[in-house]
Short mmCIF file of C-alpha atoms in Angstrom, two decimals:
data_model
loop_
_atom_site.label_atom_id
_atom_site.label_comp_id
_atom_site.label_asym_id
_atom_site.label_seq_id
_atom_site.Cartn_x
_atom_site.Cartn_y
_atom_site.Cartn_z
CA MET A 1 5.83 -9.53 23.57
CA GLU A 2 8.87 -9.52 21.31
CA LEU A 3 9.21 -7.01 18.48
CA GLY A 4 11.32 -7.28 15.39
CA VAL A 5 12.50 -4.98 12.62
CA THR A 6 12.53 -5.61 8.88
CA MET A 7 15.97 -4.88 7.49
CA PRO A 8 16.12 -2.28 4.71
CA HIS A 9 17.68 -4.64 2.20
CA THR A 10 15.28 -4.12 -0.72
CA GLY A 11 14.00 -0.99 -2.36
CA PRO A 12 15.25 2.59 -2.57
CA SER A 13 16.46 2.69 1.07
CA ALA A 14 18.61 -0.46 0.65
CA SER A 15 22.28 0.30 1.07
CA ALA A 16 25.09 -1.17 3.16
CA GLY A 17 25.39 1.97 5.28
CA HIS A 18 21.70 2.36 5.98
CA ALA A 19 21.17 -1.34 6.65
CA ALA A 20 24.13 -1.41 9.05
CA ALA A 21 22.80 1.59 10.96
CA VAL A 22 19.33 0.04 11.28
CA CYS A 23 20.72 -3.35 12.38
CA ARG A 24 23.00 -1.87 15.02
CA ARG A 25 20.36 0.52 16.34
CA ALA A 26 17.71 -2.22 16.56
CA ASP A 27 20.21 -4.35 18.52
CA GLU A 28 21.03 -1.44 20.85
CA LEU A 29 17.33 -0.69 21.47
CA GLY A 30 16.65 -4.29 22.48
CA PHE A 31 14.52 -5.45 19.55
CA ALA A 32 14.18 -9.24 19.50
CA CYS A 33 15.02 -9.89 15.84
CA LEU A 34 15.89 -8.61 12.41
CA TRP A 35 13.78 -9.93 9.52
CA ALA A 36 14.58 -10.20 5.84
CA VAL A 37 12.33 -11.01 2.86
CA ASP A 38 13.24 -13.06 -0.19
CA HIS A 39 13.15 -11.70 -3.74
CA VAL A 40 15.73 -13.67 -5.72
CA VAL A 41 14.58 -12.30 -9.06
CA LEU A 42 12.61 -9.25 -10.10
CA PRO A 43 10.88 -9.86 -13.44
CA VAL A 44 10.67 -7.05 -15.94
CA HIS A 45 7.37 -8.34 -17.37
CA THR A 46 4.63 -10.59 -16.06
CA ASP A 47 1.25 -11.52 -17.49
CA SER A 48 -0.04 -12.41 -14.03
CA GLU A 49 -2.04 -9.88 -12.14
CA TYR A 50 -1.32 -8.89 -8.56
CA GLY A 51 -4.00 -10.68 -6.58
CA LEU A 52 -3.59 -9.45 -3.02
CA GLY A 53 -5.42 -6.14 -3.44
CA ARG A 54 -9.16 -5.54 -3.48
CA ARG A 55 -9.20 -6.44 -7.19
CA PRO A 56 -6.65 -8.22 -9.36
CA THR A 57 -4.46 -5.55 -10.96
CA ALA A 58 -2.06 -5.61 -13.88
CA ILE A 59 1.60 -5.04 -13.01
CA ALA A 60 3.35 -2.54 -15.24
CA ASP A 61 6.61 -3.55 -16.92
CA GLY A 62 9.53 -2.78 -14.63
CA ALA A 63 7.29 -1.95 -11.64
CA LEU A 64 8.77 -4.64 -9.37
CA SER A 65 12.32 -3.59 -10.11
CA GLN A 66 11.44 0.04 -9.53
CA LEU A 67 9.80 -0.81 -6.20
CA LEU A 68 12.24 -3.40 -4.88
CA ALA A 69 15.64 -2.59 -6.39
CA PRO A 70 18.31 -2.66 -5.22
CA ASN A 71 17.69 -6.11 -3.88
CA LEU A 72 20.38 -7.40 -1.49
CA GLU A 73 20.21 -11.21 -1.21
CA GLN A 74 18.51 -12.44 1.93
CA HIS A 75 20.93 -14.98 3.41
CA THR A 76 24.05 -12.99 2.62
CA THR A 77 22.50 -9.90 4.19
CA LEU A 78 21.42 -11.78 7.32
CA SER A 79 24.88 -13.29 7.66
CA TRP A 80 26.41 -9.83 7.32
CA ALA A 81 23.98 -8.46 9.93
CA ALA A 82 25.05 -11.22 12.34
CA GLY A 83 28.59 -9.85 12.21
CA LEU A 84 27.37 -6.30 12.94
CA THR A 85 25.21 -7.06 15.98
CA GLU A 86 25.70 -8.53 19.44
CA ARG A 87 22.51 -10.31 20.52
CA ILE A 88 19.58 -9.74 18.15
CA GLY A 89 17.97 -12.74 16.47
CA LEU A 90 17.68 -13.17 12.72
CA GLY A 91 14.71 -14.40 10.73
CA THR A 92 13.37 -14.88 7.21
CA GLY A 93 9.89 -13.57 6.52
CA VAL A 94 9.55 -15.72 3.42
CA LEU A 95 11.99 -18.00 1.68
CA ALA A 96 11.07 -18.92 -1.89
CA LEU A 97 12.86 -22.27 -2.12
CA GLN A 98 11.57 -23.07 -5.60
CA LEU A 99 13.54 -20.09 -6.91
CA ARG A 100 16.84 -21.25 -5.44
CA THR A 101 19.15 -23.93 -6.73
CA PRO A 102 20.54 -26.43 -4.21
CA MET A 103 23.94 -24.77 -4.58
CA VAL A 104 22.62 -21.42 -3.35
#
């Protein structure tokens, strides 16, 4: 069995120093891979309800930003992590292509 670690690149614990420490330590401990999620934009307001809970629930204005900011971009962060580590693999948990332009 291979185990991976999600990088702390979104939310209150996201910082260059903390992410670097987690990446290096996961590599040292022999984890198979580092994973990153994709949140290109964090809307301030949405009329859509969150549908993955037991019941659809309204999302308060600013709640996503409060939960997920700061939000370090996925590919840039994974590329940066590659330079910090020796052997650990890199992966994307989700990549929202429809939110990215071909130039990105």
